[in-house]
Short mmCIF file of C-alpha atoms and ligand atoms in Angstrom, two decimals:
data_model
loop_
_atom_site.label_atom_id
_atom_site.label_comp_id
_atom_site.label_asym_id
_atom_site.label_seq_id
_atom_site.Cartn_x
_atom_site.Cartn_y
_atom_site.Cartn_z
CA MET A 5 6.27 -7.05 28.04
CA LYS A 6 8.75 -4.36 27.03
CA SER A 7 7.54 -2.77 23.78
CA ILE A 8 8.16 0.44 21.83
CA LEU A 9 4.37 0.86 21.94
CA ASN A 10 4.24 1.13 25.76
CA ASN A 11 3.27 4.67 26.88
CA ARG A 12 3.10 5.84 23.26
CA PRO A 13 -0.65 5.88 22.56
CA ALA A 14 -0.40 7.75 19.24
CA LEU A 15 2.11 5.26 17.81
CA LYS A 16 0.09 2.38 19.22
CA THR A 17 -3.02 3.70 17.42
CA GLU A 18 -1.14 3.62 14.08
CA ILE A 19 0.17 0.08 14.65
CA ASN A 20 -3.29 -1.09 15.73
CA LYS A 21 -4.62 0.20 12.38
CA VAL A 22 -1.98 -1.91 10.61
CA ALA A 23 -3.12 -4.97 12.56
CA GLU A 24 -6.79 -4.23 11.76
CA VAL A 25 -6.06 -3.86 8.03
CA ALA A 26 -3.91 -7.03 8.02
CA GLY A 27 -6.97 -8.89 9.38
CA TYR A 28 -9.18 -7.48 6.60
CA LEU A 29 -6.63 -8.51 3.94
CA TRP A 30 -6.67 -12.07 5.26
CA GLN A 31 -10.49 -12.19 5.55
CA LYS A 32 -10.87 -10.94 1.98
CA GLY A 33 -8.58 -13.65 0.64
CA TRP A 34 -6.10 -11.05 -0.55
CA ALA A 35 -3.21 -12.26 1.65
CA GLU A 36 -2.45 -15.94 1.08
CA ARG A 37 0.59 -17.25 2.99
CA ASN A 38 3.06 -14.32 3.33
CA GLY A 39 1.46 -12.35 0.47
CA GLY A 40 1.50 -8.57 0.63
CA ASN A 41 3.51 -5.97 2.53
CA ILE A 42 2.87 -2.90 4.64
CA THR A 43 5.30 -0.13 5.61
CA ILE A 44 4.42 2.96 7.66
CA ASN A 45 6.53 6.10 8.11
CA ILE A 46 6.40 6.63 11.89
CA THR A 47 9.11 9.33 12.09
CA GLU A 48 6.65 11.82 13.60
CA TYR A 49 6.34 9.56 16.68
CA ALA A 50 10.12 9.17 17.18
CA ASP A 51 10.56 10.95 20.52
CA ASP A 52 13.92 11.21 22.36
CA GLY A 53 13.35 7.77 23.86
CA ILE A 54 12.97 6.16 20.43
CA GLN A 55 15.94 8.08 19.02
CA ALA A 56 18.09 6.76 21.89
CA MET A 57 17.07 3.14 21.39
CA PRO A 58 20.04 0.92 20.51
CA ALA A 59 20.15 -1.25 17.39
CA ILE A 60 19.07 -4.87 17.89
CA SER A 61 20.40 -5.97 14.49
CA LYS A 62 23.52 -5.58 12.40
CA VAL A 63 23.66 -2.65 9.99
CA LYS A 64 21.91 -3.83 6.81
CA PRO A 65 21.99 -2.33 3.31
CA ILE A 66 18.66 -1.07 1.89
CA GLY A 67 19.81 -1.73 -1.68
CA ALA A 68 19.19 1.88 -2.68
CA THR A 69 20.36 5.34 -1.54
CA LEU A 70 17.37 7.37 -0.40
CA PRO A 71 18.41 10.91 0.63
CA TYR A 72 15.04 12.01 2.03
CA LEU A 73 14.93 9.12 4.52
CA LYS A 74 17.97 10.07 6.65
CA GLY A 75 17.06 9.40 10.31
CA CYS A 76 13.53 8.30 9.46
CA TYR A 77 11.72 5.47 11.24
CA PHE A 78 9.43 2.87 9.67
CA TYR A 79 7.24 0.06 10.89
CA CYS A 80 7.62 -2.78 8.35
CA LYS A 81 5.88 -6.11 8.02
CA GLY A 82 8.41 -8.92 8.46
CA THR A 83 9.63 -10.94 5.51
CA GLN A 84 7.94 -14.36 5.27
CA LYS A 85 5.40 -13.28 7.94
CA ARG A 86 1.69 -13.86 7.44
CA MET A 87 -0.88 -11.02 7.46
CA ARG A 88 -3.20 -13.22 9.54
CA ASP A 89 -0.48 -13.52 12.22
CA LEU A 90 0.33 -9.82 12.00
CA ALA A 91 -3.35 -9.11 12.69
CA ARG A 92 -2.99 -10.80 16.09
CA ASP A 93 0.50 -9.60 16.98
CA PRO A 94 1.97 -6.78 14.85
CA MET A 95 5.19 -6.46 16.86
CA ALA A 96 6.07 -10.16 16.56
CA ASN A 97 5.41 -10.17 12.80
CA GLY A 98 6.98 -6.84 11.92
CA SER A 99 9.58 -4.46 13.32
CA VAL A 100 10.64 -0.82 13.60
CA ILE A 101 13.73 0.25 11.65
CA ARG A 102 15.89 3.40 11.71
CA ILE A 103 17.48 4.67 8.47
CA LEU A 104 21.12 5.57 9.10
CA GLU A 105 23.13 8.70 8.18
CA ASP A 106 24.34 7.25 4.87
CA CYS A 107 20.68 6.96 3.66
CA ALA A 108 21.58 3.53 2.29
CA SER A 109 21.44 1.28 5.35
CA TYR A 110 19.26 0.62 8.38
CA VAL A 111 19.11 -1.09 11.75
CA ILE A 112 16.19 -2.72 13.54
CA ILE A 113 15.43 -1.06 16.90
CA ALA A 114 12.21 -2.73 18.16
CA ASP A 115 10.60 -4.91 19.42
CA HIS A 116 12.31 -8.03 18.03
CA PRO A 117 14.93 -8.52 15.27
CA VAL A 118 12.30 -9.41 12.63
CA ASN A 119 13.75 -8.82 9.16
CA PRO A 120 11.63 -6.42 7.08
CA THR A 121 9.68 -7.32 3.93
CA SER A 122 11.44 -8.51 0.76
CA GLU A 123 9.89 -5.48 -0.98
CA LEU A 124 11.72 -3.07 1.39
CA PRO A 125 13.76 -1.33 -1.37
CA SER A 126 10.59 -0.58 -3.37
CA HIS A 127 8.55 0.47 -0.31
CA LEU A 128 11.32 2.75 0.99
CA SER A 129 11.93 4.17 -2.52
CA VAL A 130 8.24 5.09 -2.60
CA HIS A 131 8.43 6.79 0.84
CA ASN A 132 11.55 8.67 -0.33
CA TYR A 133 9.64 9.80 -3.43
CA LEU A 134 6.58 10.89 -1.39
CA ILE A 135 8.71 13.04 0.94
CA SER A 136 10.60 14.52 -2.03
CA LYS A 137 7.26 15.61 -3.50
CA GLY A 138 6.07 17.08 -0.18
CA VAL A 139 3.17 14.61 -0.05
CA ASN A 140 1.86 13.90 3.46
CA TYR A 141 1.32 10.16 2.82
CA LYS A 142 2.65 7.86 5.55
CA ALA A 143 1.42 4.41 4.53
CA SER A 144 2.18 2.04 1.68
CA LEU A 145 0.31 -1.18 1.08
CA HIS A 146 0.93 -4.04 -1.33
CA THR A 147 -1.77 -6.73 -1.57
CA HIS A 148 -3.28 -9.31 -3.96
CA PRO A 149 -7.00 -8.37 -4.44
CA ILE A 150 -8.50 -11.31 -6.34
CA GLU A 151 -10.88 -9.64 -8.80
CA LEU A 152 -8.57 -6.72 -9.66
CA VAL A 153 -5.69 -9.12 -10.33
CA ALA A 154 -7.99 -11.28 -12.49
CA MET A 155 -8.79 -8.22 -14.67
CA THR A 156 -5.08 -7.76 -15.44
CA HIS A 157 -5.05 -11.13 -17.24
CA ASN A 158 -6.87 -9.39 -20.11
CA GLN A 159 -4.84 -6.87 -22.13
CA LYS A 160 -7.98 -4.85 -22.92
CA PHE A 161 -7.95 -3.56 -19.32
CA MET A 162 -4.24 -2.73 -19.37
CA ALA A 163 -4.36 0.35 -21.63
CA LYS A 164 -4.10 3.68 -19.82
CA ASP A 165 -7.22 4.59 -17.77
CA ILE A 166 -9.47 1.88 -19.30
CA ALA A 167 -9.76 -0.07 -16.03
CA SER A 168 -10.04 3.19 -14.04
CA ASN A 169 -12.96 4.46 -16.10
CA LEU A 170 -14.72 1.10 -16.06
CA LEU A 171 -14.34 0.73 -12.27
CA TRP A 172 -15.35 4.35 -11.59
CA SER A 173 -18.49 3.86 -13.67
CA MET A 174 -19.75 0.87 -11.63
CA ILE A 175 -20.82 2.86 -8.52
CA PRO A 176 -20.38 6.56 -7.63
CA GLU A 177 -18.38 5.91 -4.43
CA THR A 178 -15.41 4.48 -6.31
CA LYS A 179 -14.58 7.76 -8.04
CA ALA A 180 -15.37 9.72 -4.86
CA PHE A 181 -13.02 7.63 -2.71
CA CYS A 182 -10.36 6.69 -5.26
CA PRO A 183 -10.40 10.00 -7.17
CA ARG A 184 -7.02 9.64 -8.87
CA GLY A 185 -7.90 6.21 -10.30
CA LEU A 186 -5.82 3.13 -10.99
CA GLY A 187 -2.37 3.28 -12.61
CA ILE A 188 -0.98 0.29 -14.53
CA VAL A 189 2.47 -1.29 -14.44
CA PRO A 190 3.05 -4.09 -17.00
CA TYR A 191 4.37 -7.36 -15.54
CA LYS A 192 7.78 -7.13 -13.84
CA LEU A 193 9.70 -9.43 -11.53
CA PRO A 194 8.51 -9.11 -7.88
CA SER A 195 10.95 -7.16 -5.64
CA SER A 196 12.88 -5.85 -8.69
CA VAL A 197 14.27 -2.33 -9.06
CA GLU A 198 12.38 -2.09 -12.39
CA LEU A 199 9.09 -2.73 -10.56
CA ALA A 200 9.90 -0.07 -7.93
CA GLU A 201 10.85 2.49 -10.59
CA ALA A 202 7.76 1.85 -12.72
CA THR A 203 5.56 2.12 -9.61
CA ILE A 204 7.04 5.47 -8.59
CA LYS A 205 6.47 6.80 -12.11
CA GLU A 206 2.76 5.89 -11.91
CA LEU A 207 2.43 7.42 -8.41
CA ASN A 208 2.87 10.82 -10.07
CA ASP A 209 -0.70 10.45 -11.34
CA TYR A 210 -2.32 7.73 -9.18
CA ASP A 211 -2.55 6.65 -5.50
CA VAL A 212 -3.21 3.02 -6.45
CA VAL A 213 -1.09 1.18 -9.00
CA MET A 214 -1.89 -2.22 -10.52
CA TRP A 215 0.98 -4.64 -10.97
CA GLU A 216 -0.07 -6.82 -13.92
CA LYS A 217 -0.81 -10.45 -12.91
CA HIS A 218 0.42 -9.76 -9.35
CA GLY A 219 -1.36 -7.21 -7.14
CA VAL A 220 -1.80 -3.56 -6.24
CA PHE A 221 0.41 -0.99 -4.55
CA ALA A 222 -1.43 1.82 -2.74
CA VAL A 223 -0.32 4.89 -0.78
CA ASP A 224 -2.26 7.25 1.47
CA THR A 225 -2.16 9.29 4.67
CA ASP A 226 -2.60 6.18 6.82
CA ILE A 227 -2.99 2.46 6.26
CA MET A 228 -6.78 2.49 6.68
CA ALA A 229 -7.14 5.08 3.90
CA ALA A 230 -4.79 3.12 1.59
CA PHE A 231 -6.85 -0.03 2.23
CA ASP A 232 -10.12 1.84 1.56
CA GLN A 233 -8.92 2.95 -1.88
CA VAL A 234 -8.14 -0.64 -2.88
CA ASP A 235 -11.38 -1.87 -1.31
CA VAL A 236 -13.62 0.50 -3.31
CA LEU A 237 -11.82 -0.43 -6.56
CA ASN A 238 -12.21 -4.14 -5.87
CA LYS A 239 -15.88 -3.61 -4.97
CA SER A 240 -16.38 -2.13 -8.43
CA ALA A 241 -14.64 -5.12 -10.01
CA LEU A 242 -17.07 -7.39 -8.11
CA ILE A 243 -20.08 -5.41 -9.40
CA TYR A 244 -18.73 -5.71 -12.95
CA ILE A 245 -18.30 -9.46 -12.54
CA ALA A 246 -21.76 -9.86 -10.96
CA ALA A 247 -23.34 -8.15 -13.96
CA LYS A 248 -21.35 -10.34 -16.38
CA ASN A 249 -22.46 -13.41 -14.42
CA MET A 250 -26.09 -12.27 -14.84
CA GLY A 251 -25.39 -12.50 -18.56
CA PHE A 252 -25.02 -8.88 -19.63
CA GLU A 253 -22.37 -6.17 -20.07
CA PRO A 254 -23.06 -3.54 -17.36
CA GLU A 255 -24.08 -0.13 -18.71
CA GLY A 256 -21.92 1.84 -16.30
CA MET A 257 -22.59 5.43 -15.26
CA SER A 258 -22.36 7.76 -18.27
CA GLN A 259 -19.39 10.12 -18.76
CA ALA A 260 -21.84 13.01 -18.07
CA GLN A 261 -22.92 11.43 -14.77
CA MET A 262 -19.29 10.96 -13.72
CA LYS A 263 -18.41 14.54 -14.72
CA GLU A 264 -21.35 15.84 -12.70
CA MET A 265 -20.11 13.88 -9.70
CA SER A 266 -16.49 15.06 -10.08
CA GLU A 267 -17.72 18.67 -10.06
CA ALA A 268 -20.05 18.17 -7.10
CA PHE A 269 -17.32 16.45 -5.06
CA HIS A 270 -14.45 18.67 -6.34
CA LEU A 271 -12.50 15.63 -7.51
CA PRO A 272 -9.11 16.08 -9.24
CA LYS A 273 -9.94 14.19 -12.48
O1 2HA B 307 5.97 -10.23 0.20
O2 2HA B 307 3.50 -10.19 -2.04
O3 2HA B 307 5.24 -9.37 -3.86
C1 2HA B 307 5.06 -10.97 -0.50
C2 2HA B 307 4.67 -10.35 -1.78
C3 2HA B 307 5.73 -9.94 -2.72
ZN1 ZN B 308 2.95 -9.57 -3.98
#
């Protein structure tokens, strides 16, 4: 089969990671139906052959003007596509797009004309923001982790850094591997500009942002790392719930223990 991945082992490795993560999201119950989105900035793999590839779709508006994305390439999960299908066949359930000169429109170039995720404006706005800040993050992930979403149905966890501190205190790894913690965005309509803008604001201080009563949005160098950040946070939520189910409020690591760990691991917070 003709595919953009043929003879491009480095690009294929990145797309295989997307497929692997999509499988984990399904197995964890975080990706019901078409839930969740993934976009990956693959511009570094766009050789002359990719740059010469013709459009296989009409020119489509992004819905935003994103000056840092001119000529960039992204792999995007397809709209209405299932993560469990993407896990088996990423190029039939997602596509590669090229951002055009006007920074406000795109075309699909490979492998099939699969329309990108409904959250494309917010995902691309985030990539535009990351490049503008000089951050070397290439992956963005939106998913619906059950226990973390459940926590957002209680306002006591929605105040700044309350959930972060609680989750960090459940097990040392969570602070070590999600060192910037969990940002919070109060409920907003899915796919809205308001949701995208609020998310970008939180990404100043956090790599993982909680969308109240909806899901998380995470960014990192690659999709595996973005998934790992969400996974360690959700693991902490599970430990918290397990303790509550045993009939007690968990003690949590002390502030002194967490400070000691931050110093030993040279963590930013
Ligand atoms: O694309 O999860 O928030 C499916 C979603 C939208
Ligand atoms: Zn969602």
